[in-house]
Each structure stands twice: as C-alpha cells, then as structure tokens.
Tab-separated table of C-alpha atoms and ligand atoms in Angstrom:
chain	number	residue	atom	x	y	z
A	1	UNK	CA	-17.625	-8.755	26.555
A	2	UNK	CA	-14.205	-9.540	24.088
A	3	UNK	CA	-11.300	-9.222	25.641
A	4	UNK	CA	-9.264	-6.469	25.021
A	5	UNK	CA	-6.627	-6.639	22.142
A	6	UNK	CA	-3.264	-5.557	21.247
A	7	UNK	CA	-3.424	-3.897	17.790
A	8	UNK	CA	-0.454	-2.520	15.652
A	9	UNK	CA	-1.758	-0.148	12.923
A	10	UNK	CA	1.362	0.208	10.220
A	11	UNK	CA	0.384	3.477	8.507
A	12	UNK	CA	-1.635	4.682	11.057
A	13	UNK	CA	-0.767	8.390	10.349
A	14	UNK	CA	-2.383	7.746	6.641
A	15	UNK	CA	-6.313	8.025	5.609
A	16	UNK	CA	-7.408	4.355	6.317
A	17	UNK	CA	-4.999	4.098	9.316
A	18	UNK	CA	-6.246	6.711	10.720
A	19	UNK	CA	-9.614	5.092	10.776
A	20	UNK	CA	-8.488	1.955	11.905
A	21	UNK	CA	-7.452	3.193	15.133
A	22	UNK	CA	-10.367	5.114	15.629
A	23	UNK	CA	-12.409	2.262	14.892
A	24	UNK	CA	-9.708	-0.478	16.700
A	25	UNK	CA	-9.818	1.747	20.365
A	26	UNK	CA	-13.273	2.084	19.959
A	27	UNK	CA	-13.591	-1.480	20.707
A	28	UNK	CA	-11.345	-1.029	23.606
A	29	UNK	CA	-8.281	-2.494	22.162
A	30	UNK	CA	-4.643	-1.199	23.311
A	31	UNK	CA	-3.546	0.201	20.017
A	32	UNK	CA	-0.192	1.270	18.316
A	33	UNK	CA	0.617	3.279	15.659
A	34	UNK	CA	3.476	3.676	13.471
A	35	UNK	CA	3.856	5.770	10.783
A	36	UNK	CA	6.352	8.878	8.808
A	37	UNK	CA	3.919	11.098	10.145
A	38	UNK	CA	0.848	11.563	12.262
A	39	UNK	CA	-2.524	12.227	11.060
A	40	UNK	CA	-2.894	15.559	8.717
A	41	UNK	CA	-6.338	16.119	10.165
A	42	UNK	CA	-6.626	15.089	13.515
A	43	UNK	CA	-4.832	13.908	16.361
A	44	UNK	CA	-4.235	10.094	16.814
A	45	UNK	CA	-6.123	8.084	19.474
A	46	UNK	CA	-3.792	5.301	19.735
A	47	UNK	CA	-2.605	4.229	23.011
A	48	UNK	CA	1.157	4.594	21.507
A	49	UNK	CA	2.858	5.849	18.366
A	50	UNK	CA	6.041	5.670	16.589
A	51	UNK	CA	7.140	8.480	14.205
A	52	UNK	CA	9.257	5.960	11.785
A	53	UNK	CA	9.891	4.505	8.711
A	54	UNK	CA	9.253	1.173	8.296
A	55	UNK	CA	11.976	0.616	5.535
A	56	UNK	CA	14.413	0.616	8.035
A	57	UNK	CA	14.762	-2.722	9.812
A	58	UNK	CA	15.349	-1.424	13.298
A	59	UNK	CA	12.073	0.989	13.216
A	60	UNK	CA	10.235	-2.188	12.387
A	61	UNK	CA	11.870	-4.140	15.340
A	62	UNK	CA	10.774	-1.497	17.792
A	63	UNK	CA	7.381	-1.529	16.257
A	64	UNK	CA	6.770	-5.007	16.591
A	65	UNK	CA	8.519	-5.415	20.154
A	66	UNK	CA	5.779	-7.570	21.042
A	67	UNK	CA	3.136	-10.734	20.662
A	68	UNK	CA	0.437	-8.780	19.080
A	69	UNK	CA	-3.095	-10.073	18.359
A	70	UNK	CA	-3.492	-7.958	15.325
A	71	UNK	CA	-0.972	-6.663	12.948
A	72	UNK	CA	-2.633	-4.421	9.821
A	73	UNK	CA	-0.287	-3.392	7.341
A	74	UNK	CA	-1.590	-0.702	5.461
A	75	UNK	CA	1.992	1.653	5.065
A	76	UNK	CA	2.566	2.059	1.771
A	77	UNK	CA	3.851	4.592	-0.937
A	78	UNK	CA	0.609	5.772	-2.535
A	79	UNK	CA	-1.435	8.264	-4.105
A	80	UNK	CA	-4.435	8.979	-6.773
A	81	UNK	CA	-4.090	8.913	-10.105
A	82	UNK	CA	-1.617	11.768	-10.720
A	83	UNK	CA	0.728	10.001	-8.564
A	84	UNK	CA	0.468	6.509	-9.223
A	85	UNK	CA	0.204	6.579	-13.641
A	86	UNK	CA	2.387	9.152	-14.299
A	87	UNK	CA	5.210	7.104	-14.496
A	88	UNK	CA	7.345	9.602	-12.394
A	89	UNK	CA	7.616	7.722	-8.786
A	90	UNK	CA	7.398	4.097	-10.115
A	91	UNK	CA	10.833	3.486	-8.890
A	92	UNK	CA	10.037	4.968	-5.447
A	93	UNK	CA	6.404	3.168	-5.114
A	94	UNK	CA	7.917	-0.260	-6.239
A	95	UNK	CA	11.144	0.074	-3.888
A	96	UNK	CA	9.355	1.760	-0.810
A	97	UNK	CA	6.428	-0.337	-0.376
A	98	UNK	CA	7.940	-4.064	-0.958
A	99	UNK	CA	10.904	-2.969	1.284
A	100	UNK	CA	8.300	-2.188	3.973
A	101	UNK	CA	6.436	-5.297	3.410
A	102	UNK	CA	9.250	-7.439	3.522
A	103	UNK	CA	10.610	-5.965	6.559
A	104	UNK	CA	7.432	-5.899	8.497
A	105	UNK	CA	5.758	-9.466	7.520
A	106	UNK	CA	8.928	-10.921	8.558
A	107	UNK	CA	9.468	-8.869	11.697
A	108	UNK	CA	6.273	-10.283	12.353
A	109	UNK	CA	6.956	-14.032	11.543
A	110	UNK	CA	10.385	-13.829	13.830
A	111	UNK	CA	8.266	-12.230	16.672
A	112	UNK	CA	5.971	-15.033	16.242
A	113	UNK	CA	2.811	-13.225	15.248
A	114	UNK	CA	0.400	-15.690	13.543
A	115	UNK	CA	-1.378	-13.080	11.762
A	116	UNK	CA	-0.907	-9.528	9.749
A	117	UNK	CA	-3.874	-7.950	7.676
A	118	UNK	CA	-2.530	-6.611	4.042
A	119	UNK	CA	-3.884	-4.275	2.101
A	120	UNK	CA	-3.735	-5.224	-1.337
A	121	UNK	CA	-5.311	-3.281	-4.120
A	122	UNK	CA	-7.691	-3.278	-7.217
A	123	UNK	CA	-5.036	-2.062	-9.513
A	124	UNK	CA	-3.862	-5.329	-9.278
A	125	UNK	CA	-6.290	-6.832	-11.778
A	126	UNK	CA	-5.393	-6.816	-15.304
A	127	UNK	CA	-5.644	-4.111	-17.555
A	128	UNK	CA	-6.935	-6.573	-20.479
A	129	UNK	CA	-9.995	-7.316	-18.394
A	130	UNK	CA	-10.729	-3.678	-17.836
A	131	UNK	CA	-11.146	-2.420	-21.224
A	132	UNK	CA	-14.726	-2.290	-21.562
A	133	UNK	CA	-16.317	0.333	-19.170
A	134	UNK	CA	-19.683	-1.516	-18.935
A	135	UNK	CA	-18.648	-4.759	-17.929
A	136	UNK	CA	-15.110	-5.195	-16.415
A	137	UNK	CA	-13.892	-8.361	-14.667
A	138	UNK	CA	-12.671	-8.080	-11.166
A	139	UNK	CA	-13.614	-11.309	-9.886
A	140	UNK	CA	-10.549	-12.568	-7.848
A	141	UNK	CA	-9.617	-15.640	-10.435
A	142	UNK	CA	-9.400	-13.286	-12.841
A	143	UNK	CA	-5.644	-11.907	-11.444
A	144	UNK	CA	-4.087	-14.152	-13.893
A	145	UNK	CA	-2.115	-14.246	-16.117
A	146	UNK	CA	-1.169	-10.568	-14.624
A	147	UNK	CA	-0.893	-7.890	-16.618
A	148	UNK	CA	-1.729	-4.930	-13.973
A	149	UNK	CA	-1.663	-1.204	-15.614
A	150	UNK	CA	1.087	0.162	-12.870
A	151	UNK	CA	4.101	-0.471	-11.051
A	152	UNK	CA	1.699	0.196	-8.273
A	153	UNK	CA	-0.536	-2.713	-9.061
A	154	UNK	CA	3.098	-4.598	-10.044
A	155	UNK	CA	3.945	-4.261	-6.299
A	156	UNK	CA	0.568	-5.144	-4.882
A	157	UNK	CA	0.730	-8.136	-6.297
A	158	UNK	CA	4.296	-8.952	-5.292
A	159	UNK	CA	3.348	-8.549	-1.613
A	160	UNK	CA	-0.047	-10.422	-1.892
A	161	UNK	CA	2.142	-13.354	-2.664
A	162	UNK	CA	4.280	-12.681	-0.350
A	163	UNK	CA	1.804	-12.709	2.782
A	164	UNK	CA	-0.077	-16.203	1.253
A	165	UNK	CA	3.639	-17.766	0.954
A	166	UNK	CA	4.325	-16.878	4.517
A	167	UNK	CA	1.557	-18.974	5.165
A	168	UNK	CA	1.771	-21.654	3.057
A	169	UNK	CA	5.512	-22.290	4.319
A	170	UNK	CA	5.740	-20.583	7.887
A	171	UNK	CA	2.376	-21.289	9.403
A	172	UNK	CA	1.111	-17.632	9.341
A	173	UNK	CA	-2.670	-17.224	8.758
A	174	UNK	CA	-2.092	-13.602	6.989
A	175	UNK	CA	-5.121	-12.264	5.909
A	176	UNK	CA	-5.517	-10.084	2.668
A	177	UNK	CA	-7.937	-7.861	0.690
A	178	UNK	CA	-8.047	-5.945	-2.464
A	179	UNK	CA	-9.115	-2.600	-1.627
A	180	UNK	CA	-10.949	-0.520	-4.667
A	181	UNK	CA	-11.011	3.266	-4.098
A	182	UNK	CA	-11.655	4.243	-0.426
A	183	UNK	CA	-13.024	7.537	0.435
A	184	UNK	CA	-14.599	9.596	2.640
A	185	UNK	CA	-13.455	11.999	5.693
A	186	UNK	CA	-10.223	12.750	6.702
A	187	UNK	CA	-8.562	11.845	3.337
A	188	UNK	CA	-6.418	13.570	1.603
A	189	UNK	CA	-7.920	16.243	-0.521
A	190	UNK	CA	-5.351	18.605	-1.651
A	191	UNK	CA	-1.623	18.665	-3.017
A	192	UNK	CA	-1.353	15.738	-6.190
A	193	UNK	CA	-1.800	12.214	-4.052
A	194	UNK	CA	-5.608	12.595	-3.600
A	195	UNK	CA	-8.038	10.488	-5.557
A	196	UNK	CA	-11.184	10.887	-7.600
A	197	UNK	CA	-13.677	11.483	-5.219
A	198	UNK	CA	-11.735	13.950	-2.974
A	199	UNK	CA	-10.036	16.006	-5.935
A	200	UNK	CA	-13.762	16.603	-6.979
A	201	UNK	CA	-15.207	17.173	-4.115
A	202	UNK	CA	-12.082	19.779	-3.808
A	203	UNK	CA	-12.897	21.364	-6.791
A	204	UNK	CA	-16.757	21.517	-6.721
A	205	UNK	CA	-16.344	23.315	-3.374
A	206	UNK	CA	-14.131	26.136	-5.196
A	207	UNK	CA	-16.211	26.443	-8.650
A	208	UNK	CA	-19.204	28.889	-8.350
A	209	UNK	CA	-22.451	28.144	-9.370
A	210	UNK	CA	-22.632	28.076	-12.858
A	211	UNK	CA	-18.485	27.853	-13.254
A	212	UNK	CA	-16.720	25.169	-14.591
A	213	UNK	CA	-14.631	22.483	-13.288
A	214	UNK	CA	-11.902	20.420	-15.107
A	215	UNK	CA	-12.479	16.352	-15.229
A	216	UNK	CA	-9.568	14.699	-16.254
A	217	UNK	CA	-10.481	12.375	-19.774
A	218	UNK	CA	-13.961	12.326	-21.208
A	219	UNK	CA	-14.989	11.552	-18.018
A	220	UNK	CA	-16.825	8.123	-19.609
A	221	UNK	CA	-14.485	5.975	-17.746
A	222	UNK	CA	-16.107	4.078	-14.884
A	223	UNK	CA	-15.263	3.031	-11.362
A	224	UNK	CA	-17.221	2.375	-7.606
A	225	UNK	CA	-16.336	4.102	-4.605
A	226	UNK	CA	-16.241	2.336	-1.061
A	227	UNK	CA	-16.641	4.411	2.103
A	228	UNK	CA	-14.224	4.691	4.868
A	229	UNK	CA	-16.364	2.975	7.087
A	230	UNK	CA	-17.306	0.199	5.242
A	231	UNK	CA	-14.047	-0.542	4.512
A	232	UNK	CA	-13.210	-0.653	8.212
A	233	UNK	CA	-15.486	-2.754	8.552
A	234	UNK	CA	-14.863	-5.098	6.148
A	235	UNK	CA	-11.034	-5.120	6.869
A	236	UNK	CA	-12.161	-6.170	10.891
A	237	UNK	CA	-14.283	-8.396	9.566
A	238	UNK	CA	-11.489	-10.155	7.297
A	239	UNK	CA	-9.170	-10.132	10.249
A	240	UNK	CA	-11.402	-12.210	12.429
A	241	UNK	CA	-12.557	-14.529	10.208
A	242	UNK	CA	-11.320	-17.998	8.806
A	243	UNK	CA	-10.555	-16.619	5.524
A	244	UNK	CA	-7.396	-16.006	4.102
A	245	UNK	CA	-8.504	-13.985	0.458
A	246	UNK	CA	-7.527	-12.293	-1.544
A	247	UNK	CA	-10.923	-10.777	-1.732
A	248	UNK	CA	-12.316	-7.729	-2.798
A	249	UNK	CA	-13.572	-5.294	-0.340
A	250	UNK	CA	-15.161	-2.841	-2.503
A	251	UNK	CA	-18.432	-1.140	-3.266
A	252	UNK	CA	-20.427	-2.719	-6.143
A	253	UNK	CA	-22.194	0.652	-7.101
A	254	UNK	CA	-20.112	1.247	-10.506
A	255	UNK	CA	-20.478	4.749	-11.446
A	256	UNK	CA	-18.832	6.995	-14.730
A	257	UNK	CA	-16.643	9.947	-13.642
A	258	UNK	CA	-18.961	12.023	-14.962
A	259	UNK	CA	-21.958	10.571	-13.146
A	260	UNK	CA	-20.041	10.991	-9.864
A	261	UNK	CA	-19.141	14.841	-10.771
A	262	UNK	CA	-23.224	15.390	-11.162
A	263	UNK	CA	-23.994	13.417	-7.642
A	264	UNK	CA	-21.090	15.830	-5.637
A	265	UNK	CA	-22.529	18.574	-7.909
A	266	UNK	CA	-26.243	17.781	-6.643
A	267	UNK	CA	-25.117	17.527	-3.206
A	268	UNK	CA	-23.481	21.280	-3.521
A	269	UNK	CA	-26.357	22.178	-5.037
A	270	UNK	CA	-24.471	23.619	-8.051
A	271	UNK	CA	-24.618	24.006	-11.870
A	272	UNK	CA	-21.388	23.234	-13.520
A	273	UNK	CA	-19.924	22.750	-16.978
A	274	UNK	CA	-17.500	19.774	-17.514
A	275	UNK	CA	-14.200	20.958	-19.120
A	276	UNK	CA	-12.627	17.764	-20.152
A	277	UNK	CA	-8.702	17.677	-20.687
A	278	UNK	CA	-5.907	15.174	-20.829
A	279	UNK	CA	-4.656	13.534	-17.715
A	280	UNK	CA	-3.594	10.101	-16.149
A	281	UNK	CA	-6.661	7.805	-16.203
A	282	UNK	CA	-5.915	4.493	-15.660
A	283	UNK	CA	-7.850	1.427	-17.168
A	284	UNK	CA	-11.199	1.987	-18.913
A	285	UNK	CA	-13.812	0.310	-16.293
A	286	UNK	CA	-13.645	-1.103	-12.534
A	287	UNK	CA	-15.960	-2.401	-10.241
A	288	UNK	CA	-16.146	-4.800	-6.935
A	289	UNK	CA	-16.771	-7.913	-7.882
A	290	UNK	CA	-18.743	-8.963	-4.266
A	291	UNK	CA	-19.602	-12.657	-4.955
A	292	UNK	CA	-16.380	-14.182	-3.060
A	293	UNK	CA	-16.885	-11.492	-0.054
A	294	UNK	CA	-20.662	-12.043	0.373
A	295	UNK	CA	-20.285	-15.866	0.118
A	296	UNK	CA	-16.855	-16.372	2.546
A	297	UNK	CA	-18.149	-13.845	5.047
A	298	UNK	CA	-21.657	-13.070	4.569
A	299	UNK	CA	-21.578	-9.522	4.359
A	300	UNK	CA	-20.466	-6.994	1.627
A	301	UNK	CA	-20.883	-3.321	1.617
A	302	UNK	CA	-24.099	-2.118	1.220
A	303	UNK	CA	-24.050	1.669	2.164
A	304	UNK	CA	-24.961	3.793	-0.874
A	305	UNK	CA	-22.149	5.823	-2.884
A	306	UNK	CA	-24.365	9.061	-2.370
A	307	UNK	CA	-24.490	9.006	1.696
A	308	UNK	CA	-20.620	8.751	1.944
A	309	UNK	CA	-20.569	11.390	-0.947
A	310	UNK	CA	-22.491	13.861	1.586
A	311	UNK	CA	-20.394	13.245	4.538
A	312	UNK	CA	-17.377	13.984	2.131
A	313	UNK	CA	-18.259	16.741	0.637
A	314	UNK	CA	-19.181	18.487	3.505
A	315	UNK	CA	-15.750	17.707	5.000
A	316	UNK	CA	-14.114	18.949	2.214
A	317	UNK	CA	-15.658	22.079	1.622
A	318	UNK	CA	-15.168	22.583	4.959
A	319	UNK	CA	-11.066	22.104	4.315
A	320	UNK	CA	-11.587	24.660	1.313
A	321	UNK	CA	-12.708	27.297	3.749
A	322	UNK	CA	-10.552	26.784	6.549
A	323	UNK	CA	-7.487	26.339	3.788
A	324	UNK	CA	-7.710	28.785	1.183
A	325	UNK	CA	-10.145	31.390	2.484
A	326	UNK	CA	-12.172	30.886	-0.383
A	327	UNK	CA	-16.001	30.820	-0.014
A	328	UNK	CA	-17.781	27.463	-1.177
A	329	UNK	CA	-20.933	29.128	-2.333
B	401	NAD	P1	-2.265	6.814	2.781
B	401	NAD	O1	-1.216	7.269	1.817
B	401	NAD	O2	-3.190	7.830	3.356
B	401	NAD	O3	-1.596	6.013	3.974
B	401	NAD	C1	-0.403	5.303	3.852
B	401	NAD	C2	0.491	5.707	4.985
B	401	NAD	O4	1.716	4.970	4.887
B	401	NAD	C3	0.868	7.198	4.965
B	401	NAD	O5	0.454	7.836	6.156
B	401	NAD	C4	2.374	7.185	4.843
B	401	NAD	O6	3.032	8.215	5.553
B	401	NAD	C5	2.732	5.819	5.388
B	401	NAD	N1	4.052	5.395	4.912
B	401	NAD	C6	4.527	5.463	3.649
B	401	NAD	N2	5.808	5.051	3.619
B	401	NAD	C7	6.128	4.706	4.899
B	401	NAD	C8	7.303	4.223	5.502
B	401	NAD	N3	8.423	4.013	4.782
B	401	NAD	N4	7.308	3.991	6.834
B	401	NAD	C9	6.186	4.222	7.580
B	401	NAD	N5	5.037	4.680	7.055
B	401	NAD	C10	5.006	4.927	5.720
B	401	NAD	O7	-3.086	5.681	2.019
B	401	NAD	P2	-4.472	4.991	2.384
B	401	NAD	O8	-5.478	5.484	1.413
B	401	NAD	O9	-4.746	5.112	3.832
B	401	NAD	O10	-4.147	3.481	2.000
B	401	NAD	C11	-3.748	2.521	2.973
B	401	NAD	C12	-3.385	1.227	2.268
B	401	NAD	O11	-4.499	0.756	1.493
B	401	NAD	C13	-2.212	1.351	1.294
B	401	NAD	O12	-1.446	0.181	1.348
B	401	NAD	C14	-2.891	1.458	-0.051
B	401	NAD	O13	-2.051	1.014	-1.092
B	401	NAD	C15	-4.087	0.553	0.144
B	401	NAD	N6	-5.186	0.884	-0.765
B	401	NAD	C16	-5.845	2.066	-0.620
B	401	NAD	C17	-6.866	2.379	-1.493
B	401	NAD	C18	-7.632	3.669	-1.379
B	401	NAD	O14	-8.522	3.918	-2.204
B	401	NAD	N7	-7.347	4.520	-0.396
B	401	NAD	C19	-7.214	1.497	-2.528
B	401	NAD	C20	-6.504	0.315	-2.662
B	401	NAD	C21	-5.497	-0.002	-1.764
C-alpha cells in the first residue's frame, strides 16, 4: 500500500488538470487545486481548491502553504491553433505564463519543495526541423539552436530552462516533459482555444451526412495525437522516476489532418466533403519522437489514436446536443 500524498495541481480547473486530479485522488492522495476557474465540465474532486491567479505572488504563497510531495505545474496561457499562431495574444501568452512559472517554481524552492512537474511543449522544437511532413525531427537534442514557430513555443522553452537551472543551482529535482497535442474528454471543444482533434470532432458532430466541413490548410500537414490518459500516465510516471527530461510524452502514431478528419468521420459514420481554406497552421510535420521515453522509463504510449478518437467523439457530440440543440445525425 503507498502512502498517501500531498499533491498540488496548478491549473487544475484546465483539461489536463482536470485529469490529474481525477487520476492523483484516485490513488488516494490529498489533493489541491488552484486555478482562474474550476472545471467547465465537471465538478473538481480535489480535496481543496483555490479560485486564483497564479501571477500574483500572494495567490501563489497561499497555494503552496505547505511541504508538498508533488507539485505539477500545468497553468498556463494556452489554446489551439487559432489562439496560439495568430499573432494576436503573443504578448499575453509570453507575459502570463513565465510570470506564473517564475512565481510558482520559486514559491516552491522557498517552501522547500524538492520537486515540481512542468509541462513543457512540442512547439518548442524548431520550425527548421519540421518542414518536411514525412519525416520531422523531434528527438529532444534536436531543441537547438532554437528557432521555435511561436511565442508560445518561445516561452516553453524559457521555463524548461528555468526548472533544469533550479536544479542545477538550488538542489531541486524538477521534472519536465514536452507534451505534443493532448486530447480526449473533457477538453475544450468550443469557443477559439480548442485544438485539432476537438474542433473536428465539433464540427463532424454538426455536418450532416453528406455535408461539408471546413479543414483549415490543405489539410496535408501532419501531426500525432496523445490521449488524456496516456498522458496522465506518463506525466505520474515522470514524476516518480529518476529522470529529470526534457522528454517527449507523446503518441508516435503521426497522422495528416486529413487522415484524422476521415477516422472521426468513420467513427460518425458520415460522408463528408473537405472544404479547405486559409487558417493558422503551424509547422509542416510533428511527431513523438519515443526513443528517450521508452529507454529512461520503459514505457511510452501505446494506446491507438482511433480508441481515444471514439471516446472523444462521443463526448463531443454529446456537448453539440446538450449545447446548441442541434441533432448530430
Ligand atoms: P488548459 O488551457 O485547459 O489549462 C490551463 C489552465 O491554466 C486553465 O484552466 C487556465 O484557467 C489556467 N490558468 C491560466 N492562467 C492562469 C493564472 N494566471 N493563474 C491560475 N491559473 C491559470 O490547457 P491544458 O491543455 O490542460 O494544458 C496544460 C498544460 O500542458 C499547459 O501548460 C500547456 O501549455 C501544456 N501543453 C498542453 C498540450 C495539449 O495538447 N493540451 C500540449 C503541449 C503542452
């Protein structure tokens, strides 16, 4: 039997937090959560939780009012594609999230907490090894010299820095990952901050058989797709082990947009004509690289892109009919 821990979850009322707690008092940990908000989709199980924000020095001080055994930072100004390339919130995205990081690693340092889990991210990698859909490079030597694609990935790879040199001069043993594109239940769906999977899930549910749905670029672009539990895993799994990363925790099932509109389309069981128009994209190709993961903790996702699709898409379409009234035939 493990003893019971004390977990803080920063961005707990957010997709992956969300999970994390679910997953975290599962094991029968005492967890709190801190967040803006709670959940959008369901109410929190965490033992405690603080509505705050953690740019603000004194919400993180409250927060971390105590010796915890695990710290996971996952708060962080984000969104899909249409928020993160557009250009329009750079400023917000680069000044939110490194204000929270800064504020809560060090909270964490002066509270004497050994250890803090960060959620770094693909977009990290750079864009000149990501040109060529077929075969991009996302093994984790390959981050330099840097040249990520957004402010987003600009940021990312700020605070990954920032957690190793916490270690490397303050005796932390910060642990951190490179997330690439979680999905799955519970996400958001709706509203401009969703990603690929959910936004076409979203709008497979509301075409009719036979419609059409709009794919944003020629669709030829390619990516993989982890599921929510998976990466749950993975992050636990990270925590408790002797490795430091960065690492990528990340399905290695590389799919084109396109392919992964005919898989939710399958799994409707729908006929529907591509409409391709302009849109933010990002780079060209991405998959997991899972050599470092596999070898450092000997496991890597394994769960096939199609079962999390299904769970997914019958969340959403669920959403669509409870939302908008309209029928997901
Ligand atoms: P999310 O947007 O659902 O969750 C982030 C949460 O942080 C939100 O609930 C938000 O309210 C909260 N937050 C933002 N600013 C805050 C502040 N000032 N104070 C307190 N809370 C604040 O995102 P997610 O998909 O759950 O991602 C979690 C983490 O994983 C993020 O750091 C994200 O960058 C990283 N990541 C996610 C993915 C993915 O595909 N979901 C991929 C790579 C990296």
């Amino acid at each position: 039997m493990v003893e019971s821990r004390q977990v803080l979850v920063c961005g707990a009322g957010g997709f992956i937090g969300s999970h994390l707690v679910r997953r975290t008092k599962a094991e029968g940990n005492w967890v709190r959560g801190v967040d803006l908000k709670f959940s959008d989709f369901a109410d929190t199980e965490a033992d405690d939780f603080i509505i705050g924000d953690l740019r603000d020095q004194s919400v993180c001080e409250r927060a971390v009012d105590r010796p915890f055994d695990e710290v996971y930072q996952l708060a962080a100004d984000m969104g899909g594609a249409g928020y993160i390339f557009t250009g329009a919130h750079d400023a917000d995205i680069m000044h939110n999230s490194a204000t929270i990081n800064l504020n809560v690693l060090d909270r964490c340092y002066k509270r004497n907490i050994k250890q803090v889990f960060y959620s770094s991210s693909a977009c990290m990698y750079p864009a000149y090894n990501q040109t060529d859909p077929d075969s991009p490079n996302c093994a984790e030597d390959s981050a330099y010299p840097a040249a990520p694609d957004s402010e987003y990935g600009w940021e990312k790879l700020f605070s990954e820095r920032l957690y190793i040199a916490y270690n490397r001069n303050h005796g932390m043993r910060n642990r951190v990952a490179r997330y690439h594109n979680i999905f799955g239940p519970q996400g958001t769906w709706q509203g401009g901050k969703e990603k690929a999977p959910a936004a076409i899930c979203r709008k497979v549910a509301m075409a009719r058989d036979n419609g059409e749905i709009e794919i944003w670029g020629d669709g030829k672009q390619t990516r993989s797709f982890l599921y929510i539990d998976e990466c749950v895993e993975g992050t636990l799994r990270l925590t408790r082990s002797s490795f430091e990363g960065p690492v990528n925790i990340g399905s290695d099932e590389q799919v084109t947009i396109n392919e992964l509109v005919d898989l939710v389309s399958d799994i409707a069981g729908k006929t529907l004509h591509k409409n391709h128009v302009p849109g933010p994209l990002g780079v060209r190709g991405r998959n997991s690289d899972n050599r470092l993961i596999s070898e450092a903790l000997g496991w890597a996702p394994s769960q096939s892109l199609v079962a999390g699709l299904e769970m997914t898409y019958a969340w959403i379409e669920q959403q669509v009919r409870s939302n908008t009234g309209v029928r997901a035939d």
